[in-house]
Tab-separated table of C-alpha atoms and ligand atoms in Angstrom:
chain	number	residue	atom	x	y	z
A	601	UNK	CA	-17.854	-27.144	-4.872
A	602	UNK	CA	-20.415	-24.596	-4.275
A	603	UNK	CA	-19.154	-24.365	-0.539
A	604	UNK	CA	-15.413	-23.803	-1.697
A	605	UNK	CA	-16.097	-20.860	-3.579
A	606	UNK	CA	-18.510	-19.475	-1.197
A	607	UNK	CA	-15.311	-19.931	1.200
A	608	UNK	CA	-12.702	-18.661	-1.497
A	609	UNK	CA	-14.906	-15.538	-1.802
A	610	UNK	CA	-15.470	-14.702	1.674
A	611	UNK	CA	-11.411	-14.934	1.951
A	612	UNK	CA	-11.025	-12.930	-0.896
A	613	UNK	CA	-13.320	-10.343	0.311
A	614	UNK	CA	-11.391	-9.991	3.488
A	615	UNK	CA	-8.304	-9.241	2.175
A	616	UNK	CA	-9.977	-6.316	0.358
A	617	UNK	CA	-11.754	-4.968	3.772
A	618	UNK	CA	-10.625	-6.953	6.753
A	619	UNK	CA	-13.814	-6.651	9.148
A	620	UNK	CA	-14.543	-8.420	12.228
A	621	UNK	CA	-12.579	-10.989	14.252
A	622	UNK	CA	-11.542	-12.735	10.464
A	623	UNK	CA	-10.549	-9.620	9.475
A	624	UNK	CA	-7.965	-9.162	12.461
A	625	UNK	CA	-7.107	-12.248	12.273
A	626	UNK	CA	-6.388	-11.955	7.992
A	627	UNK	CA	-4.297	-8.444	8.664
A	628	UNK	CA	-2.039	-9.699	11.112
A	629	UNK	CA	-1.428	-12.927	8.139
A	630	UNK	CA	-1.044	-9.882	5.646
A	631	UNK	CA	2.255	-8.613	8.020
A	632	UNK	CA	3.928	-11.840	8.113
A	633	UNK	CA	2.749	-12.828	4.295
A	634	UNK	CA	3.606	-9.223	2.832
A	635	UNK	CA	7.111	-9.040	4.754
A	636	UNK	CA	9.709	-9.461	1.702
A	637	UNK	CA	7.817	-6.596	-0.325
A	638	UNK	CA	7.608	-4.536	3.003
A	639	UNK	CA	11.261	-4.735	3.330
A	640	UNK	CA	11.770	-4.112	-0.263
A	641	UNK	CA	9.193	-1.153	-0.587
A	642	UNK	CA	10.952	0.157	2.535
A	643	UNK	CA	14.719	-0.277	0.779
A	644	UNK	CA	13.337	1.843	-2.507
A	645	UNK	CA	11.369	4.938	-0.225
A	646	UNK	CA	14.898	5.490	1.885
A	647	UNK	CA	13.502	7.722	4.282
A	648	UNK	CA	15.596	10.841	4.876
A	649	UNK	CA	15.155	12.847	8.037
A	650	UNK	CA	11.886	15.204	8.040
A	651	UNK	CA	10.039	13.351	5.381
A	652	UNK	CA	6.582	13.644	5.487
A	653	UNK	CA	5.495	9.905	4.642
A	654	UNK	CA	1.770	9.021	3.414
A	655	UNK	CA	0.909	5.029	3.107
A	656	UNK	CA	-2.142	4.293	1.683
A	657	UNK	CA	-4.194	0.648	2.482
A	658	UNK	CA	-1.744	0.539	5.452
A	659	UNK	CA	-3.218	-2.827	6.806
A	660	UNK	CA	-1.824	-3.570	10.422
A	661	UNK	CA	0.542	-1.362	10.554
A	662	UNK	CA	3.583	-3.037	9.752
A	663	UNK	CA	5.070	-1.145	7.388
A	664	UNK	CA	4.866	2.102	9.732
A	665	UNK	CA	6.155	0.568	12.380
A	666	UNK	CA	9.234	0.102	10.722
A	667	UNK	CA	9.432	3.563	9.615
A	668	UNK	CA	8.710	4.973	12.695
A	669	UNK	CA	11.793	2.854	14.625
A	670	UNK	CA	14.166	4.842	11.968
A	671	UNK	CA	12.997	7.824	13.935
A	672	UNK	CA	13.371	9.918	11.102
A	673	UNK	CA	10.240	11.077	9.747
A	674	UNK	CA	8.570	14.286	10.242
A	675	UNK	CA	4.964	13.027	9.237
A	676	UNK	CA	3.724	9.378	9.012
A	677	UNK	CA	-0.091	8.581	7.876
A	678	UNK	CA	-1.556	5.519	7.315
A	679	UNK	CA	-4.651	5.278	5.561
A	680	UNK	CA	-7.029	2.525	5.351
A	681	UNK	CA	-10.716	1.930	4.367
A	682	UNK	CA	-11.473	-0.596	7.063
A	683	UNK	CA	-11.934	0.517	10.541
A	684	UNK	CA	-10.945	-3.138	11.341
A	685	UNK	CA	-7.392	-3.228	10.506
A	686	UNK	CA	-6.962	1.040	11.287
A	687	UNK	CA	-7.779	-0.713	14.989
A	688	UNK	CA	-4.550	-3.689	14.380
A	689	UNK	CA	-2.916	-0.416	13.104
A	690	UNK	CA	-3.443	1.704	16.202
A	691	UNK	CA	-2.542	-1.355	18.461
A	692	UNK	CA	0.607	-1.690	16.385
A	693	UNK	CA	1.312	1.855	16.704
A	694	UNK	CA	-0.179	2.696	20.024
A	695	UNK	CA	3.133	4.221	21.545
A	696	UNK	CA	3.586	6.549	18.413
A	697	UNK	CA	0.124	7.437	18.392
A	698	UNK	CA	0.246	8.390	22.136
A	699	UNK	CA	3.755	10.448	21.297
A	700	UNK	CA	1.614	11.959	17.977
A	701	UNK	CA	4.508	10.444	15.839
A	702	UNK	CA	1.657	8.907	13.740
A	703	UNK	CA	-2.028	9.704	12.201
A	704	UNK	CA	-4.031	6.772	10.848
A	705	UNK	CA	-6.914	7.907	9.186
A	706	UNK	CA	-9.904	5.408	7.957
A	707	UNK	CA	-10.905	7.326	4.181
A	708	UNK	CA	-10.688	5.663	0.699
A	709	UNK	CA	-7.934	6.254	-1.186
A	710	UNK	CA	-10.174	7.972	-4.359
A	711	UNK	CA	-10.593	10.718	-2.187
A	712	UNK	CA	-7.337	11.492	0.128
A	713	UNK	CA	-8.565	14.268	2.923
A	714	UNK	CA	-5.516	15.940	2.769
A	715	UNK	CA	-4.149	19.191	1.786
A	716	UNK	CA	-2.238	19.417	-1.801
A	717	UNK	CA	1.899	19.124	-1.629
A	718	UNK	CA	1.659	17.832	1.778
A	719	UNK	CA	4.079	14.911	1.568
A	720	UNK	CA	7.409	13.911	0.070
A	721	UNK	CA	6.071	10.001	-0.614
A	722	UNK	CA	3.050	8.145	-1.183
A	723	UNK	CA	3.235	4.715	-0.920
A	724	UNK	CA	0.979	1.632	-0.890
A	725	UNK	CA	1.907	-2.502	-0.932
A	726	UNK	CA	-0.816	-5.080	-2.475
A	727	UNK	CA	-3.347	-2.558	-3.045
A	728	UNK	CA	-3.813	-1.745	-6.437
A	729	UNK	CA	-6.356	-4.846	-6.840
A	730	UNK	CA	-8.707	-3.065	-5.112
A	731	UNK	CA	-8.503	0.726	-6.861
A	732	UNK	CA	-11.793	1.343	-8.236
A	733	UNK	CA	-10.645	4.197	-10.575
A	734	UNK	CA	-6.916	4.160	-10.722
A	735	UNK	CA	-6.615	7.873	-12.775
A	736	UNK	CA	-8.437	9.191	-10.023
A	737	UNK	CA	-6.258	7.886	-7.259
A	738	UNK	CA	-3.149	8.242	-9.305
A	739	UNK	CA	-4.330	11.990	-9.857
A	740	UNK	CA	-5.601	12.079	-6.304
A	741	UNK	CA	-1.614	10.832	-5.117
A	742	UNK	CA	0.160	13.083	-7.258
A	743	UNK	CA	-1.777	15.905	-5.806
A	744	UNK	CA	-0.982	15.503	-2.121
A	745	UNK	CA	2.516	15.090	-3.447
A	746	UNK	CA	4.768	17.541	-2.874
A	747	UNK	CA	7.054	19.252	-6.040
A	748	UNK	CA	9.816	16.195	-6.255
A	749	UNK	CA	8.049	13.822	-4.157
A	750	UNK	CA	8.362	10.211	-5.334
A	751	UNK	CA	5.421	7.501	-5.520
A	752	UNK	CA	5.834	3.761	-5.257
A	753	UNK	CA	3.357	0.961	-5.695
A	754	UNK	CA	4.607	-2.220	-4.868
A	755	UNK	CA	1.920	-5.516	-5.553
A	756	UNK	CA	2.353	-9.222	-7.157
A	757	UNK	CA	2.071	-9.889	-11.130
A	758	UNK	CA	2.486	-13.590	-11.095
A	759	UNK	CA	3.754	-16.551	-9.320
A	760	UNK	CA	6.489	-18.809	-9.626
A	761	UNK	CA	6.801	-19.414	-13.529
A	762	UNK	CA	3.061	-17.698	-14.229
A	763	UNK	CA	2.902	-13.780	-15.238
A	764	UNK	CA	-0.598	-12.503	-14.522
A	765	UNK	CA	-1.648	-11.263	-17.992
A	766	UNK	CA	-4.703	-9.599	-16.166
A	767	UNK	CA	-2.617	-7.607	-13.704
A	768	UNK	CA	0.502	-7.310	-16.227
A	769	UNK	CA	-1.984	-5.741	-18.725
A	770	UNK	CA	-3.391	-3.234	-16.109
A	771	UNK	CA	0.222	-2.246	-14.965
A	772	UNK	CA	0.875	-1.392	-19.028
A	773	UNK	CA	-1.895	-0.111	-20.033
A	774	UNK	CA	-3.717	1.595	-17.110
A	775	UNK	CA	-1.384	2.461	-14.143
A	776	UNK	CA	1.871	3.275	-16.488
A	777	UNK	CA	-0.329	5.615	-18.540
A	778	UNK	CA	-2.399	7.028	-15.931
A	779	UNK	CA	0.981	8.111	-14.141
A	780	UNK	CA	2.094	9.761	-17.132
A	781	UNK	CA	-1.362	11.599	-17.541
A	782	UNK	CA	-1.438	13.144	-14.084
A	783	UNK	CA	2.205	14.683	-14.333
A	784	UNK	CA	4.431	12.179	-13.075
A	785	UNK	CA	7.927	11.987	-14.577
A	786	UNK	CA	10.913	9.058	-14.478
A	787	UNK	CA	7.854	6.352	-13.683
A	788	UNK	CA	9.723	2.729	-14.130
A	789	UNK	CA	8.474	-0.640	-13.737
A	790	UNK	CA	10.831	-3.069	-11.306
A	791	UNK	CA	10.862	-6.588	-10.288
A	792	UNK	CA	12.034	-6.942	-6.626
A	793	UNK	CA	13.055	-10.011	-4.514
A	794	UNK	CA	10.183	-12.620	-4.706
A	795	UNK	CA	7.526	-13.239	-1.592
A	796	UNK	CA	6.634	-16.867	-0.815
A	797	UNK	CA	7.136	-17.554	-4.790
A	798	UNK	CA	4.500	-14.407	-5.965
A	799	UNK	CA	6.651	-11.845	-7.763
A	800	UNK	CA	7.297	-8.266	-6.603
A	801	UNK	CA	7.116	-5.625	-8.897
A	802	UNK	CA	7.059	-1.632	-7.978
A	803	UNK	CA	5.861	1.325	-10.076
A	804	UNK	CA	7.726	3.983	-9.486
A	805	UNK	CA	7.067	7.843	-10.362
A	806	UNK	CA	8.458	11.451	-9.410
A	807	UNK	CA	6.515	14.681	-9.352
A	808	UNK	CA	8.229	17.122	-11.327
B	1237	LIG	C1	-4.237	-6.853	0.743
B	1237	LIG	S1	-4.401	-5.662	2.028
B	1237	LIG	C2	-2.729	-5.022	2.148
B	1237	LIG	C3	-2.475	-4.393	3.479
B	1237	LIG	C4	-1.028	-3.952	3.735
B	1237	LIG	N1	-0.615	-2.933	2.797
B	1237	LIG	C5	-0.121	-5.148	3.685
B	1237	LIG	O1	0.706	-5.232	2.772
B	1237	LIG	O2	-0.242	-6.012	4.562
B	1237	LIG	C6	-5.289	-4.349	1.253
B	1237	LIG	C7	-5.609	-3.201	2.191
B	1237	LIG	O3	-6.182	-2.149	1.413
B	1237	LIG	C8	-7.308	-1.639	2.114
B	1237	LIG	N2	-8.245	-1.058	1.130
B	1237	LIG	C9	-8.988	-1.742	0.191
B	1237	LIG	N3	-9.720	-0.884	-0.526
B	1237	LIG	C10	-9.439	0.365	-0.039
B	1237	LIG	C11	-9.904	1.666	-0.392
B	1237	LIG	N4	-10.780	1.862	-1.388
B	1237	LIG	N5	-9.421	2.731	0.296
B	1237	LIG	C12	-8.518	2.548	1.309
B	1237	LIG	N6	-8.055	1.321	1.684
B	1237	LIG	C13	-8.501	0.245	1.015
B	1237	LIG	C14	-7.883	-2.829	2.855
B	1237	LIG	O4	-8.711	-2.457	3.940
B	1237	LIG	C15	-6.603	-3.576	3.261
B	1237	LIG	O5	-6.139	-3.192	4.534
């Protein structure tokens, strides 16, 4: 049993921080586990030509690979905490990075090391398990936002027939409030196509 959990708890730890050969191994899993919510994340941002795109916990890459084909953004950052996947990310990336069509910057999302009203959308998918201090991130996001830029949180709140009170309770009465605190307008709460049975749900907010 106690072997199990010791297992269970490595796993979990590496889909917080991928490090090390497990860890490369466990981000490229995330791209082809995370795939329906990519796509669906992807359908709500609807780049527009000369946005200036921010992704935060960007994993392997995936999602800004499929930004960068629509050839349409100005700016495109992905930032992630482990140097681990920021390495799948670069790999994934590598002919963007070489044309400077892409930045991928290893920094925690409490503290983003960028200017204020930088970029037209944040956006992050199965992440918000991990923030720390979501007021100061959500504070921290809507001030590299620029005036009318648009966040979007996509993660899972339950699985098949289940709702996760735990993460259901957080979404209500942490992230929805916290939104509202730091100046975001319009935020909603939507339920998007299921992945592998999990539910997708996004949080959505505008800067005024
Ligand atoms: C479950 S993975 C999701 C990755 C990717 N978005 C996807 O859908 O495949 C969570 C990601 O968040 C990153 N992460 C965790 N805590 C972080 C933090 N405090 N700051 C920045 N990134 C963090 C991890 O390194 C990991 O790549």
């Amino acid at each position: 049993m106690g072997f199990f959990k010791t297992i269970r708890e490595f796993i979990d730890r590496q889909y917080q921080t991928p490090k090390g050969m497990i860890g490369t191994y466990i981000g490229e899993k995330m791209v082809r586990q995370h795939k329906i919510e990519t796509n669906w994340s992807l359908e709500l941002l609807n780049v527009q030509q000369g946005d200036r795109i921010l992704e935060l916990g960007c994993g392997a890459g995936y999602a800004i690979k499929l930004i960068l084909e629509k050839d349409l953004a100005e700016e495109m950052v992905g930032l992630d905490i482990s140097p681990t996947i920021i390495r799948s990310a670069r790999i994934r990336n590598k002919k963007a990075l070489n044309e400077n069509r892409v930045k991928l910057v290893q920094a925690n999302f409490i503290k983003l090391p960028f200017h204020n009203e930088n970029f037209n959308t944040v956006f992050s998918i199965q992440t918000i398990y991990f923030w720390t201090d979501i007021a100061t991130t959500l504070s921290e996001i809507f001030r590299v936002l620029k005036p009318k830029g648009v966040v979007i949180l996509t993660f899972s709140d339950g699985k098949e027939d289940e709702t996760w009170e735990g993460i259901r309770g957080i979404t209500e009465n942490q992230v929805i409030p916290s939104m509202k605190n730091a100046g975001f307008r319009d935020v909603s709460f939507v339920r998007g196509p299921d992945s592998r049975g999990y539910h997708t749900v996004t949080v959505r907010g505008t800067k005024d």
